[in-house]
């Protein structure tokens, strides 16, 4: 990975350790980041959507891979603090031409975004996961991928339970839980 992307990743890891940050970052782990980066690379995804940018940490892994594929990342966030933080992080990493932030409530902004999506990463509040699946699935291309985070760590939450029921009930999906870090649900559209 390019040094300035590695530096941006390290900077956010250090910020995450500070107890006086204005808002918790709730970032994925470095292992999960590497996993997402590899998934985007091997799938050749060019149109990547992320729901829940936070500080931009996961976006760095997604953006590096999407750019290698000649693609872009669209990422949704509603916290003003995190939007500004992510923007500066993408800039420092040299990824601001690759990653664009859609500001506002993703439950609304997603209705305005054009698919098709090759790759979708869902990592916002867990109770909204079923709604996100409902909103994005029609816009996921055939052979496209949806990855949802915290499937094991938040497995008791009603949102995650419902998400798993819904995704497993889809006739046009194949899906599996992968125990990387907090656990991700990896789904492809048939
Ligand atoms: C778990 S954090 C995302 C972490 C990020 N993917 C990472 O690993 O760096 C969830 C983020 O989703 C955002 N979020 C929650 N609900 C949202 C909504 N309805 N629209 C947009 N962003 C939302 C929160 O503000 C928070 O920053």
PDB file of C-alpha atoms and ligand atoms in Angstrom:
ATOM      1  CA  UNK A   1       0.000   0.000   0.000  1.00  0.00           C
ATOM      2  CA  UNK A   2       1.166   3.536  -0.732  1.00  0.00           C
ATOM      3  CA  UNK A   3       2.953   5.124   2.250  1.00  0.00           C
ATOM      4  CA  UNK A   4       0.529   8.033   2.614  1.00  0.00           C
ATOM      5  CA  UNK A   5      -2.414   5.597   2.889  1.00  0.00           C
ATOM      6  CA  UNK A   6      -0.513   3.567   5.509  1.00  0.00           C
ATOM      7  CA  UNK A   7       0.243   6.827   7.378  1.00  0.00           C
ATOM      8  CA  UNK A   8      -3.446   7.840   7.316  1.00  0.00           C
ATOM      9  CA  UNK A   9      -4.430   4.405   8.665  1.00  0.00           C
ATOM     10  CA  UNK A  10      -1.884   4.724  11.526  1.00  0.00           C
ATOM     11  CA  UNK A  11      -3.045   8.280  12.312  1.00  0.00           C
ATOM     12  CA  UNK A  12      -6.656   7.116  12.733  1.00  0.00           C
ATOM     13  CA  UNK A  13      -5.573   4.149  14.860  1.00  0.00           C
ATOM     14  CA  UNK A  14      -3.790   6.592  17.159  1.00  0.00           C
ATOM     15  CA  UNK A  15      -6.785   8.957  17.242  1.00  0.00           C
ATOM     16  CA  UNK A  16      -8.998   5.993  18.140  1.00  0.00           C
ATOM     17  CA  UNK A  17      -6.835   5.333  21.216  1.00  0.00           C
ATOM     18  CA  UNK A  18      -7.419   8.840  22.548  1.00  0.00           C
ATOM     19  CA  UNK A  19     -10.161   9.003  25.139  1.00  0.00           C
ATOM     20  CA  UNK A  20     -10.860  12.699  24.512  1.00  0.00           C
ATOM     21  CA  UNK A  21     -11.971  12.360  20.863  1.00  0.00           C
ATOM     22  CA  UNK A  22     -15.261  14.263  20.314  1.00  0.00           C
ATOM     23  CA  UNK A  23     -17.075  11.101  19.136  1.00  0.00           C
ATOM     24  CA  UNK A  24     -16.115   7.418  19.218  1.00  0.00           C
ATOM     25  CA  UNK A  25     -14.899   6.206  15.821  1.00  0.00           C
ATOM     26  CA  UNK A  26     -16.232   2.603  16.023  1.00  0.00           C
ATOM     27  CA  UNK A  27     -13.750   1.614  13.339  1.00  0.00           C
ATOM     28  CA  UNK A  28     -13.296  -1.854  11.919  1.00  0.00           C
ATOM     29  CA  UNK A  29     -10.100  -3.733  12.762  1.00  0.00           C
ATOM     30  CA  UNK A  30      -7.019  -3.725  10.550  1.00  0.00           C
ATOM     31  CA  UNK A  31      -7.696  -7.417   9.734  1.00  0.00           C
ATOM     32  CA  UNK A  32     -11.199  -6.576   8.610  1.00  0.00           C
ATOM     33  CA  UNK A  33      -9.801  -3.697   6.564  1.00  0.00           C
ATOM     34  CA  UNK A  34      -7.366  -6.015   4.810  1.00  0.00           C
ATOM     35  CA  UNK A  35     -10.187  -8.499   4.204  1.00  0.00           C
ATOM     36  CA  UNK A  36     -12.389  -5.807   2.617  1.00  0.00           C
ATOM     37  CA  UNK A  37      -9.449  -4.574   0.552  1.00  0.00           C
ATOM     38  CA  UNK A  38      -8.819  -8.081  -0.785  1.00  0.00           C
ATOM     39  CA  UNK A  39     -12.513  -8.694  -1.474  1.00  0.00           C
ATOM     40  CA  UNK A  40     -12.777  -5.516  -3.543  1.00  0.00           C
ATOM     41  CA  UNK A  41      -9.570  -6.358  -5.383  1.00  0.00           C
ATOM     42  CA  UNK A  42     -10.442  -9.984  -6.213  1.00  0.00           C
ATOM     43  CA  UNK A  43     -14.014  -9.100  -7.181  1.00  0.00           C
ATOM     44  CA  UNK A  44     -12.737  -6.330  -9.491  1.00  0.00           C
ATOM     45  CA  UNK A  45     -15.425  -4.027  -8.047  1.00  0.00           C
ATOM     46  CA  UNK A  46     -15.450  -0.537  -9.523  1.00  0.00           C
ATOM     47  CA  UNK A  47     -18.622   0.926  -8.040  1.00  0.00           C
ATOM     48  CA  UNK A  48     -18.298   0.584  -4.281  1.00  0.00           C
ATOM     49  CA  UNK A  49     -20.838   1.870  -1.733  1.00  0.00           C
ATOM     50  CA  UNK A  50     -20.185   2.202   1.999  1.00  0.00           C
ATOM     51  CA  UNK A  51     -22.902   2.955   4.566  1.00  0.00           C
ATOM     52  CA  UNK A  52     -21.227   4.408   7.680  1.00  0.00           C
ATOM     53  CA  UNK A  53     -17.968   6.227   6.839  1.00  0.00           C
ATOM     54  CA  UNK A  54     -17.141   7.390  10.376  1.00  0.00           C
ATOM     55  CA  UNK A  55     -13.522   8.669  10.393  1.00  0.00           C
ATOM     56  CA  UNK A  56     -12.802   7.223   6.947  1.00  0.00           C
ATOM     57  CA  UNK A  57     -10.809   4.254   8.295  1.00  0.00           C
ATOM     58  CA  UNK A  58     -12.615   1.486   6.406  1.00  0.00           C
ATOM     59  CA  UNK A  59     -12.906   3.852   3.436  1.00  0.00           C
ATOM     60  CA  UNK A  60      -9.117   3.918   3.119  1.00  0.00           C
ATOM     61  CA  UNK A  61      -9.036   0.132   2.616  1.00  0.00           C
ATOM     62  CA  UNK A  62     -12.016   0.211   0.239  1.00  0.00           C
ATOM     63  CA  UNK A  63     -10.706   3.244  -1.656  1.00  0.00           C
ATOM     64  CA  UNK A  64      -7.212   1.839  -2.175  1.00  0.00           C
ATOM     65  CA  UNK A  65      -8.687  -1.300  -3.730  1.00  0.00           C
ATOM     66  CA  UNK A  66     -11.378   0.475  -5.767  1.00  0.00           C
ATOM     67  CA  UNK A  67      -8.761   2.815  -7.235  1.00  0.00           C
ATOM     68  CA  UNK A  68      -6.578  -0.174  -8.165  1.00  0.00           C
ATOM     69  CA  UNK A  69      -9.617  -1.511 -10.071  1.00  0.00           C
ATOM     70  CA  UNK A  70     -10.135   1.847 -11.800  1.00  0.00           C
ATOM     71  CA  UNK A  71     -13.209   2.533  -9.684  1.00  0.00           C
ATOM     72  CA  UNK A  72     -14.618   4.792  -6.978  1.00  0.00           C
ATOM     73  CA  UNK A  73     -16.215   4.654  -3.526  1.00  0.00           C
ATOM     74  CA  UNK A  74     -19.381   6.456  -2.460  1.00  0.00           C
ATOM     75  CA  UNK A  75     -19.679   6.598   1.325  1.00  0.00           C
ATOM     76  CA  UNK A  76     -22.585   7.781   3.515  1.00  0.00           C
ATOM     77  CA  UNK A  77     -22.269   9.573   6.850  1.00  0.00           C
ATOM     78  CA  UNK A  78     -24.431  11.882   8.961  1.00  0.00           C
ATOM     79  CA  UNK A  79     -22.080  13.081  11.738  1.00  0.00           C
ATOM     80  CA  UNK A  80     -20.656  16.489  10.803  1.00  0.00           C
ATOM     81  CA  UNK A  81     -17.518  15.857  12.885  1.00  0.00           C
ATOM     82  CA  UNK A  82     -16.854  12.553  11.118  1.00  0.00           C
ATOM     83  CA  UNK A  83     -17.603  13.974   7.668  1.00  0.00           C
ATOM     84  CA  UNK A  84     -14.934  16.654   8.171  1.00  0.00           C
ATOM     85  CA  UNK A  85     -12.488  14.144   9.650  1.00  0.00           C
ATOM     86  CA  UNK A  86     -12.997  11.647   6.804  1.00  0.00           C
ATOM     87  CA  UNK A  87     -12.618  14.358   4.173  1.00  0.00           C
ATOM     88  CA  UNK A  88      -9.246  15.431   5.585  1.00  0.00           C
ATOM     89  CA  UNK A  89      -8.125  11.802   5.907  1.00  0.00           C
ATOM     90  CA  UNK A  90      -9.009  10.986   2.278  1.00  0.00           C
ATOM     91  CA  UNK A  91      -7.186  14.141   1.214  1.00  0.00           C
ATOM     92  CA  UNK A  92      -4.027  13.217   3.153  1.00  0.00           C
ATOM     93  CA  UNK A  93      -4.168   9.686   1.731  1.00  0.00           C
ATOM     94  CA  UNK A  94      -4.482  10.987  -1.827  1.00  0.00           C
ATOM     95  CA  UNK A  95      -7.890   9.347  -2.201  1.00  0.00           C
ATOM     96  CA  UNK A  96     -10.157  12.400  -2.353  1.00  0.00           C
ATOM     97  CA  UNK A  97     -10.684  11.925  -6.094  1.00  0.00           C
ATOM     98  CA  UNK A  98     -11.632   8.291  -5.498  1.00  0.00           C
ATOM     99  CA  UNK A  99     -13.930   8.562  -2.461  1.00  0.00           C
ATOM    100  CA  UNK A 100     -16.946  10.859  -2.281  1.00  0.00           C
ATOM    101  CA  UNK A 101     -18.980  11.404   0.878  1.00  0.00           C
ATOM    102  CA  UNK A 102     -22.752  11.605   0.703  1.00  0.00           C
ATOM    103  CA  UNK A 103     -23.716  13.725   3.693  1.00  0.00           C
ATOM    104  CA  UNK A 104     -26.904  13.096   5.641  1.00  0.00           C
ATOM    105  CA  UNK A 105     -29.148  10.263   6.790  1.00  0.00           C
ATOM    106  CA  UNK A 106     -28.379   7.267   4.582  1.00  0.00           C
ATOM    107  CA  UNK A 107     -31.944   6.014   5.018  1.00  0.00           C
ATOM    108  CA  UNK A 108     -32.896   9.028   2.896  1.00  0.00           C
ATOM    109  CA  UNK A 109     -29.792   9.698   0.765  1.00  0.00           C
ATOM    110  CA  UNK A 110     -29.623   6.101  -0.495  1.00  0.00           C
ATOM    111  CA  UNK A 111     -32.931   6.671  -2.273  1.00  0.00           C
ATOM    112  CA  UNK A 112     -31.228   9.321  -4.417  1.00  0.00           C
ATOM    113  CA  UNK A 113     -28.118   7.335  -5.378  1.00  0.00           C
ATOM    114  CA  UNK A 114     -27.756   5.593  -8.708  1.00  0.00           C
ATOM    115  CA  UNK A 115     -26.641   1.986  -8.844  1.00  0.00           C
ATOM    116  CA  UNK A 116     -25.661  -0.478  -9.957  1.00  0.00           C
ATOM    117  CA  UNK A 117     -23.285  -1.305  -7.108  1.00  0.00           C
ATOM    118  CA  UNK A 118     -20.564  -3.901  -7.499  1.00  0.00           C
ATOM    119  CA  UNK A 119     -19.741  -3.935  -3.805  1.00  0.00           C
ATOM    120  CA  UNK A 120     -21.639  -2.625  -0.745  1.00  0.00           C
ATOM    121  CA  UNK A 121     -20.250  -2.435   2.794  1.00  0.00           C
ATOM    122  CA  UNK A 122     -22.873  -1.915   5.530  1.00  0.00           C
ATOM    123  CA  UNK A 123     -21.476  -0.608   8.834  1.00  0.00           C
ATOM    124  CA  UNK A 124     -23.922   1.872  10.408  1.00  0.00           C
ATOM    125  CA  UNK A 125     -26.374   1.408  13.320  1.00  0.00           C
ATOM    126  CA  UNK A 126     -27.465  -2.203  13.556  1.00  0.00           C
ATOM    127  CA  UNK A 127     -31.233  -1.595  13.812  1.00  0.00           C
ATOM    128  CA  UNK A 128     -31.149  -0.074  10.334  1.00  0.00           C
ATOM    129  CA  UNK A 129     -29.434  -3.015   8.580  1.00  0.00           C
ATOM    130  CA  UNK A 130     -32.701  -4.559   7.286  1.00  0.00           C
ATOM    131  CA  UNK A 131     -33.723  -1.188   5.808  1.00  0.00           C
ATOM    132  CA  UNK A 132     -30.323  -0.801   4.127  1.00  0.00           C
ATOM    133  CA  UNK A 133     -30.583  -4.260   2.600  1.00  0.00           C
ATOM    134  CA  UNK A 134     -34.057  -3.445   1.317  1.00  0.00           C
ATOM    135  CA  UNK A 135     -32.847  -0.138  -0.181  1.00  0.00           C
ATOM    136  CA  UNK A 136     -29.645  -1.353  -1.851  1.00  0.00           C
ATOM    137  CA  UNK A 137     -30.450  -4.905  -2.973  1.00  0.00           C
ATOM    138  CA  UNK A 138     -32.369  -3.867  -6.134  1.00  0.00           C
ATOM    139  CA  UNK A 139     -29.297  -1.813  -7.122  1.00  0.00           C
ATOM    140  CA  UNK A 140     -26.679  -4.517  -6.538  1.00  0.00           C
ATOM    141  CA  UNK A 141     -25.576  -5.905  -9.873  1.00  0.00           C
ATOM    142  CA  UNK A 142     -25.741  -9.627 -10.605  1.00  0.00           C
ATOM    143  CA  UNK A 143     -22.505 -11.111  -9.224  1.00  0.00           C
ATOM    144  CA  UNK A 144     -22.163  -8.107  -6.912  1.00  0.00           C
ATOM    145  CA  UNK A 145     -21.307  -8.383  -3.239  1.00  0.00           C
ATOM    146  CA  UNK A 146     -22.826  -7.067  -0.001  1.00  0.00           C
ATOM    147  CA  UNK A 147     -20.745  -7.275   3.188  1.00  0.00           C
ATOM    148  CA  UNK A 148     -22.388  -6.412   6.519  1.00  0.00           C
ATOM    149  CA  UNK A 149     -20.238  -5.858   9.631  1.00  0.00           C
ATOM    150  CA  UNK A 150     -20.689  -6.851  13.314  1.00  0.00           C
ATOM    151  CA  UNK A 151     -22.758  -9.913  12.489  1.00  0.00           C
ATOM    152  CA  UNK A 152     -21.221 -11.979  15.313  1.00  0.00           C
ATOM    153  CA  UNK A 153     -20.376  -9.263  17.875  1.00  0.00           C
ATOM    154  CA  UNK A 154     -23.876  -7.755  17.605  1.00  0.00           C
ATOM    155  CA  UNK A 155     -25.568 -11.078  16.863  1.00  0.00           C
ATOM    156  CA  UNK A 156     -28.126 -10.598  19.661  1.00  0.00           C
ATOM    157  CA  UNK A 157     -29.427  -7.323  18.268  1.00  0.00           C
ATOM    158  CA  UNK A 158     -32.876  -7.492  16.635  1.00  0.00           C
ATOM    159  CA  UNK A 159     -31.531  -5.612  13.588  1.00  0.00           C
ATOM    160  CA  UNK A 160     -28.814  -8.168  12.895  1.00  0.00           C
ATOM    161  CA  UNK A 161     -31.210 -11.086  13.480  1.00  0.00           C
ATOM    162  CA  UNK A 162     -33.692  -9.620  11.036  1.00  0.00           C
ATOM    163  CA  UNK A 163     -30.931  -8.819   8.522  1.00  0.00           C
ATOM    164  CA  UNK A 164     -29.794 -12.450   8.543  1.00  0.00           C
ATOM    165  CA  UNK A 165     -33.363 -13.734   8.172  1.00  0.00           C
ATOM    166  CA  UNK A 166     -33.985 -11.393   5.245  1.00  0.00           C
ATOM    167  CA  UNK A 167     -30.737 -12.035   3.395  1.00  0.00           C
ATOM    168  CA  UNK A 168     -30.981 -15.820   3.873  1.00  0.00           C
ATOM    169  CA  UNK A 169     -34.548 -15.781   2.537  1.00  0.00           C
ATOM    170  CA  UNK A 170     -33.536 -14.192  -0.753  1.00  0.00           C
ATOM    171  CA  UNK A 171     -33.914 -16.569  -3.691  1.00  0.00           C
ATOM    172  CA  UNK A 172     -31.339 -14.565  -5.645  1.00  0.00           C
ATOM    173  CA  UNK A 173     -28.632 -14.544  -2.952  1.00  0.00           C
ATOM    174  CA  UNK A 174     -25.927 -16.855  -1.687  1.00  0.00           C
ATOM    175  CA  UNK A 175     -24.649 -15.885   1.751  1.00  0.00           C
ATOM    176  CA  UNK A 176     -22.253 -16.963   4.490  1.00  0.00           C
ATOM    177  CA  UNK A 177     -21.052 -15.597   7.846  1.00  0.00           C
ATOM    178  CA  UNK A 178     -17.276 -15.150   7.907  1.00  0.00           C
ATOM    179  CA  UNK A 179     -15.640 -14.948  11.376  1.00  0.00           C
ATOM    180  CA  UNK A 180     -13.242 -12.107  10.603  1.00  0.00           C
ATOM    181  CA  UNK A 181     -12.960  -9.858  13.668  1.00  0.00           C
ATOM    182  CA  UNK A 182     -16.568  -8.864  14.636  1.00  0.00           C
ATOM    183  CA  UNK A 183     -17.938 -11.202  11.961  1.00  0.00           C
ATOM    184  CA  UNK A 184     -19.206 -10.200   8.537  1.00  0.00           C
ATOM    185  CA  UNK A 185     -22.058 -11.515   6.437  1.00  0.00           C
ATOM    186  CA  UNK A 186     -20.752 -12.012   2.905  1.00  0.00           C
ATOM    187  CA  UNK A 187     -23.505 -12.152   0.320  1.00  0.00           C
ATOM    188  CA  UNK A 188     -23.464 -12.318  -3.457  1.00  0.00           C
ATOM    189  CA  UNK A 189     -26.344 -11.692  -5.828  1.00  0.00           C
ATOM    190  CA  UNK A 190     -26.981 -14.622  -8.175  1.00  0.00           C
TER     191      UNK A 190
HETATM  192  C1  LIG B   1     -19.581   1.627  13.042  1.00  0.00           C
HETATM  193  S1  LIG B   1     -19.349   3.282  12.525  1.00  0.00           S
HETATM  194  C2  LIG B   1     -18.584   3.080  10.936  1.00  0.00           C
HETATM  195  C3  LIG B   1     -17.144   2.737  11.047  1.00  0.00           C
HETATM  196  C4  LIG B   1     -16.413   2.801   9.722  1.00  0.00           C
HETATM  197  N1  LIG B   1     -17.015   1.922   8.746  1.00  0.00           N
HETATM  198  C5  LIG B   1     -14.975   2.419   9.926  1.00  0.00           C
HETATM  199  O1  LIG B   1     -14.690   1.224  10.084  1.00  0.00           O
HETATM  200  O2  LIG B   1     -14.126   3.311   9.962  1.00  0.00           O
HETATM  201  C6  LIG B   1     -20.989   3.709  12.068  1.00  0.00           C
HETATM  202  C7  LIG B   1     -21.131   5.078  11.439  1.00  0.00           C
HETATM  203  O3  LIG B   1     -22.404   5.140  10.804  1.00  0.00           O
HETATM  204  C8  LIG B   1     -22.909   6.441  10.929  1.00  0.00           C
HETATM  205  N2  LIG B   1     -24.356   6.354  10.761  1.00  0.00           N
HETATM  206  C9  LIG B   1     -25.252   5.745  11.577  1.00  0.00           C
HETATM  207  N3  LIG B   1     -26.502   5.857  11.084  1.00  0.00           N
HETATM  208  C10 LIG B   1     -26.392   6.561   9.921  1.00  0.00           C
HETATM  209  C11 LIG B   1     -27.330   7.007   8.963  1.00  0.00           C
HETATM  210  N4  LIG B   1     -28.646   6.756   9.084  1.00  0.00           N
HETATM  211  N5  LIG B   1     -26.867   7.703   7.901  1.00  0.00           N
HETATM  212  C12 LIG B   1     -25.547   7.972   7.756  1.00  0.00           C
HETATM  213  N6  LIG B   1     -24.600   7.561   8.646  1.00  0.00           N
HETATM  214  C13 LIG B   1     -25.026   6.864   9.718  1.00  0.00           C
HETATM  215  C14 LIG B   1     -22.476   6.880  12.319  1.00  0.00           C
HETATM  216  O4  LIG B   1     -22.467   8.293  12.444  1.00  0.00           O
HETATM  217  C15 LIG B   1     -21.099   6.243  12.430  1.00  0.00           C
HETATM  218  O5  LIG B   1     -20.090   7.146  12.071  1.00  0.00           O
END
